[in-house]
Amino acid sequence: MNCHIQKAFILVLFLFSFFDCKSQKREECQILPTPVVYKRVKGNLYLSNLLGVNKKYWPKGTLNQMESMFNIFHDIQIKDTTGKGFIRLRKLQNVPKDFYSISVSDYIFISYSNDKSLYYAIQSLVQLIKTEDEIKYIPKAFIQDYPKFEWRGLHLDVSRHFFSVEEIKKYLDLMAMYKFNTFHWHLTDDQGWRIEIKAYPKLTKTGAFRDSTLIGHYSKTPQQFDKKRYGGFYTQEQVKDIVAYAKERYIDIVPEIEMPGHSRAALAAYPEFSCSEIRQEVPGLWGVFEDIYCTKEESFQFITNILEEVVDLFPGKYIHIGGDEAPKSKWETCKKCQNVIRDNGLSNEHELQSYFITRIEKFLDKKGKKLIGWDEILEGGLSPNATVMSWRGFKGGIAAARKGHYVVMTPGSHCYFDHYQGKSNEEPLAIGGYTPLKKVYEFNPIPDELNAAQANYILGGQANLWTEYIKDFKQLEYMAYPRAIALSQVLWCNEKPPYDDFSKVLYDSHYKKLSFLDVNYAKSSQRASIISQIHKKGISLKLNSPDSSDIFYATIQSDILDQVIKLNLRVGEELIIKRPEKHVIETKIKFESKNTSLTSEMNFTKHHALGVQVNYLTKPNPQYNYATNLLVDGQNGARPWRGHQWIGFDTSSIVMEITLPEKKKIKALEFSFLESQGSWIYLPQEIQVINISKRKKNIRSLRNINQEHTRLKIKRRIKKLRIQINTFSKIPKGLPGAGHTPWTFLDEIVFH
Ligand code: ACM
Ligand code: ZN
């Protein structure tokens, strides 16, 4: 250690011990992601429009970035000066990876460990500057900071919808602002091939364009198409430009070239590399397609020739090869694929996929690259050095980490930003699911199941932006922000502040920055909302608004009253929806908030089990279980599926018990299921109802369920029921998701 560095290190140690890391007033700090230490010191440092730095001490790239950011955000110019300058630098060693510190006193003093950490310091510094009455200043403070995880990623699917070079650059600028360091660029999929490959010009000439695109949601029948040609691609020159742009912002790009599935666009251009070799168009429908790359030698040649060009374009360590959602039906009947199975002593098509990925891994290894793929690459055996991106929950990531493989956590429950983020009907059409801001904030990439050694294999996390329903950049910004900022907290902060503190900084400071940058961020988390809870007489609705003086006008209509009831409700006041004495009652309530734009219409079915206890002997999948009382809350799940209202199960048998407060004559039970085969959501095969309040159990059962709404006659006085719902153990051949356990989605069991 040279003397200069040693002195600086002692200073850092001194400061570490002097300041309390868990500063009580962390919410005063405007920087997001929140730094490890923020210590406010008395006074402000006032800034002019011209700041002197001694440029010879600065890495050139970082200096350019700083000049540009100071100019854009604060109209401050940087001028070269002799002497120490206004912003002074000191290089450190033996500090945590990517460590920096900033001390704002009568000048600005930055200590940093590498050029990247200096860049992070500049990002923080830019966020610290305030302007009031045209006076610029920084509240004097001391900051120390370094990231928790080394993979802090955002993904973008440019296949389903295409985004221009300028839009990608804005996406990267925003990522850099929030200290993300990995851009996962999903460049190929069924609906469009988006990267120029010189050896195979038809990939972009044919594969980058589709003739028509689905209108509205996949589950809407009949499906309609817009009959408009759609597409685009990036030339290799544009790719290089974007890679360089990302590098200046210390962002690595991980390109994804999907295989063996999600390859219809490539196969539209080169059908000879599929099993059937039959030409098909680039689809304009979403979902999973049966035709995938064949495992014959020619296909490997094709894929590795493509990868040759890809590895040369992307200097980063990782190449993502997809590996998800590859149906095996074509391989099962393809002579050539079956020969590969036989010749290599493989036992089935899952092992064939593993063989496929392992061959690709060997190729990448020779090129000095690391393979990463979605968690399906675990099936049939993980190739030796593969890194796993866990998207179907945490399970795949846990299994991989236990085997000593590196993992990036990106579970659908917290990291799929194509899900809805609010309950309002004004949310733009989305694929489904419900991932509000707070849920993202609660994400922990390290599951409790892992011990400390295994946890070391978790590189970090990432949010995915699949764009089937994200048509343009404005909508992309809406889906990504502010959720990406919550994720930056998860991935950067060693100890993130409570959600309410984060939310306040977001509201007070960052929404203004986003507006200034013309980012169409979502205001869903700021909307007034209606919270439904169990009440002893049924369901209570509590009104919640960021503005405590808000008043809601409620208009209540029901099918047994001629009159419309009008009420004024203050924030926090409850409205009770009671179970009926006799018949089921349909009620419609419209809420209008005085102070915010919220209007909300809710339809209630008041029935005998409203708000009663449901005991799930089979646990719903945690990703699709948003509240404890969903099944008997009087509200039916919306169609198309809007995540928050439905309960989803991924088991072939579902058992639950429902207890009424007292014995009641029940005429019938009405079940409401969701069917969306493309999403592997199927109607069940059988429902059994068992009366367990009597010693002699009465059983009713129903088979051949072929509608989403199904009624089962009961005609008995009952108190406690057990309901068992059986579905396929595996989805039958020929149907989407064949061979996998189907999903069952249920919302509201109405007790008539
Ligand atoms: C995925 O969402 N199919 C990785
Ligand atoms: Zn084949």
CSV table of C-alpha atoms in Angstrom, one decimal, residues 559-705:
chain,number,residue,atom,x,y,z
A,559,ASP,CA,-80.8,-5.5,-7.0
A,560,ILE,CA,-83.2,-5.5,-4.0
A,561,LEU,CA,-83.4,-1.8,-3.5
A,562,ASP,CA,-85.0,0.7,-5.9
A,563,GLN,CA,-83.2,3.5,-4.3
A,564,VAL,CA,-79.6,4.5,-4.8
A,565,ILE,CA,-77.7,5.1,-1.5
A,566,LYS,CA,-75.2,7.9,-1.4
A,567,LEU,CA,-72.6,8.2,1.4
A,568,ASN,CA,-69.5,10.3,2.2
A,569,LEU,CA,-66.6,8.4,3.7
A,570,ARG,CA,-63.4,9.8,5.1
A,571,VAL,CA,-60.0,8.2,4.8
A,572,GLY,CA,-59.9,5.3,7.2
A,573,GLU,CA,-63.6,4.9,7.6
A,574,GLU,CA,-65.1,1.5,6.9
A,575,LEU,CA,-68.0,0.4,4.8
A,576,ILE,CA,-69.3,-3.0,5.8
A,577,ILE,CA,-70.7,-5.4,3.2
A,578,LYS,CA,-72.8,-7.9,5.2
A,579,ARG,CA,-73.7,-11.5,4.5
A,580,PRO,CA,-77.4,-11.6,3.4
A,581,GLU,CA,-80.2,-13.1,5.5
A,582,LYS,CA,-81.7,-15.1,2.7
A,583,HIS,CA,-80.9,-14.7,-1.0
A,584,VAL,CA,-77.7,-13.7,-2.8
A,585,ILE,CA,-77.7,-10.0,-3.5
A,586,GLU,CA,-75.8,-8.3,-6.3
A,587,THR,CA,-74.5,-4.9,-5.3
A,588,LYS,CA,-72.6,-2.2,-7.2
A,589,ILE,CA,-70.6,0.4,-5.4
A,590,LYS,CA,-69.0,3.4,-7.1
A,591,PHE,CA,-66.3,5.3,-5.2
A,592,GLU,CA,-65.1,8.7,-6.3
A,593,SER,CA,-62.3,10.4,-4.4
A,594,LYS,CA,-62.5,14.2,-3.9
A,595,ASN,CA,-58.8,14.8,-4.1
A,596,THR,CA,-57.3,12.2,-6.4
A,597,SER,CA,-58.4,10.9,-9.7
A,598,LEU,CA,-59.6,7.6,-8.3
A,599,THR,CA,-62.9,6.4,-9.3
A,600,SER,CA,-63.5,2.8,-8.7
A,601,GLU,CA,-66.5,0.6,-9.4
A,602,MET,CA,-66.8,-2.6,-7.4
A,603,ASN,CA,-69.4,-5.3,-7.9
A,604,PHE,CA,-70.2,-7.4,-4.9
A,605,THR,CA,-72.0,-10.7,-4.7
A,606,LYS,CA,-73.3,-10.8,-1.1
A,607,HIS,CA,-73.6,-14.5,-0.3
A,608,HIS,CA,-73.7,-16.8,2.7
A,609,ALA,CA,-69.9,-17.4,2.9
A,610,LEU,CA,-68.9,-13.8,2.4
A,611,GLY,CA,-65.8,-13.0,4.6
A,612,VAL,CA,-65.8,-16.4,6.3
A,613,GLN,CA,-62.7,-18.5,7.0
A,614,VAL,CA,-61.2,-20.6,4.3
A,615,ASN,CA,-58.6,-23.1,5.4
A,616,TYR,CA,-56.4,-24.1,2.5
A,617,LEU,CA,-55.2,-27.7,3.1
A,618,THR,CA,-53.5,-27.3,-0.3
A,619,LYS,CA,-51.5,-24.1,-0.3
A,620,PRO,CA,-52.0,-21.8,-3.3
A,621,ASN,CA,-48.9,-20.9,-5.2
A,622,PRO,CA,-47.5,-17.9,-3.3
A,623,GLN,CA,-47.2,-16.0,-6.5
A,624,TYR,CA,-50.9,-16.1,-7.0
A,625,ASN,CA,-52.4,-15.6,-3.6
A,626,TYR,CA,-52.7,-11.9,-3.0
A,627,ALA,CA,-55.0,-11.8,0.1
A,628,THR,CA,-56.3,-14.3,2.6
A,629,ASN,CA,-60.0,-13.8,1.9
A,630,LEU,CA,-60.0,-13.6,-1.9
A,631,LEU,CA,-62.1,-16.7,-2.5
A,632,VAL,CA,-65.1,-15.4,-0.6
A,633,ASP,CA,-64.7,-11.6,-0.7
A,634,GLY,CA,-67.8,-11.1,-2.8
A,635,GLN,CA,-65.8,-10.0,-5.9
A,636,ASN,CA,-65.4,-12.0,-8.9
A,637,GLY,CA,-62.0,-12.2,-10.7
A,638,ALA,CA,-62.0,-10.0,-13.7
A,639,ARG,CA,-61.6,-11.3,-17.3
A,640,PRO,CA,-59.1,-10.8,-18.9
A,641,TRP,CA,-57.2,-12.0,-15.9
A,642,ARG,CA,-56.0,-9.2,-13.7
A,643,GLY,CA,-53.6,-10.9,-11.3
A,644,HIS,CA,-54.7,-9.6,-7.9
A,645,GLN,CA,-58.2,-11.2,-7.7
A,646,TRP,CA,-57.5,-14.8,-8.6
A,647,ILE,CA,-56.0,-17.6,-6.5
A,648,GLY,CA,-53.7,-19.9,-8.5
A,649,PHE,CA,-52.7,-23.5,-7.7
A,650,ASP,CA,-50.1,-25.6,-9.4
A,651,THR,CA,-51.0,-28.9,-7.9
A,652,SER,CA,-53.2,-31.6,-9.5
A,653,SER,CA,-55.5,-31.8,-6.4
A,654,ILE,CA,-56.7,-28.8,-4.3
A,655,VAL,CA,-58.3,-29.3,-0.9
A,656,MET,CA,-59.8,-26.6,1.2
A,657,GLU,CA,-62.3,-26.3,4.1
A,658,ILE,CA,-64.9,-23.5,4.4
A,659,THR,CA,-66.7,-22.9,7.7
A,660,LEU,CA,-69.9,-20.8,7.9
A,661,PRO,CA,-70.5,-18.9,11.1
A,662,GLU,CA,-73.7,-20.9,11.7
A,663,LYS,CA,-75.6,-23.7,10.0
A,664,LYS,CA,-77.3,-22.5,6.9
A,665,LYS,CA,-79.5,-23.9,4.2
A,666,ILE,CA,-77.3,-23.8,1.1
A,667,LYS,CA,-79.0,-24.4,-2.3
A,668,ALA,CA,-75.9,-24.5,-4.5
A,669,LEU,CA,-72.3,-23.6,-4.8
A,670,GLU,CA,-71.2,-21.6,-7.8
A,671,PHE,CA,-67.6,-21.9,-8.8
A,672,SER,CA,-65.7,-19.6,-11.1
A,673,PHE,CA,-62.6,-20.8,-12.9
A,674,LEU,CA,-60.3,-19.3,-15.4
A,675,GLU,CA,-59.3,-21.0,-18.6
A,676,SER,CA,-56.3,-19.7,-20.5
A,677,GLN,CA,-54.7,-22.6,-22.2
A,678,GLY,CA,-51.8,-20.6,-23.7
A,679,SER,CA,-50.8,-19.8,-20.1
A,680,TRP,CA,-51.3,-23.4,-19.1
A,681,ILE,CA,-54.4,-22.5,-17.0
A,682,TYR,CA,-57.0,-25.3,-17.4
A,683,LEU,CA,-60.5,-26.0,-16.1
A,684,PRO,CA,-60.4,-28.8,-13.5
A,685,GLN,CA,-61.6,-32.4,-14.2
A,686,GLU,CA,-63.7,-32.8,-11.0
A,687,ILE,CA,-65.1,-31.1,-8.0
A,688,GLN,CA,-66.1,-33.0,-4.8
A,689,VAL,CA,-67.9,-31.4,-1.9
A,690,ILE,CA,-68.0,-33.1,1.4
A,691,ASN,CA,-70.2,-32.1,4.3
A,692,ILE,CA,-68.0,-32.5,7.4
A,693,SER,CA,-70.3,-31.1,10.0
A,694,LYS,CA,-72.3,-34.4,10.0
A,695,ARG,CA,-70.8,-37.7,11.1
A,696,LYS,CA,-72.3,-39.2,7.9
A,697,LYS,CA,-70.5,-37.3,5.2
A,698,ASN,CA,-72.6,-36.3,2.2
A,699,ILE,CA,-70.6,-36.2,-1.0
A,700,ARG,CA,-71.6,-34.4,-4.1
A,701,SER,CA,-69.4,-34.4,-7.1
A,702,LEU,CA,-69.3,-33.0,-10.5
A,703,ARG,CA,-67.3,-34.1,-13.5
A,704,ASN,CA,-66.9,-33.0,-17.1
A,705,ILE,CA,-66.5,-29.4,-16.2
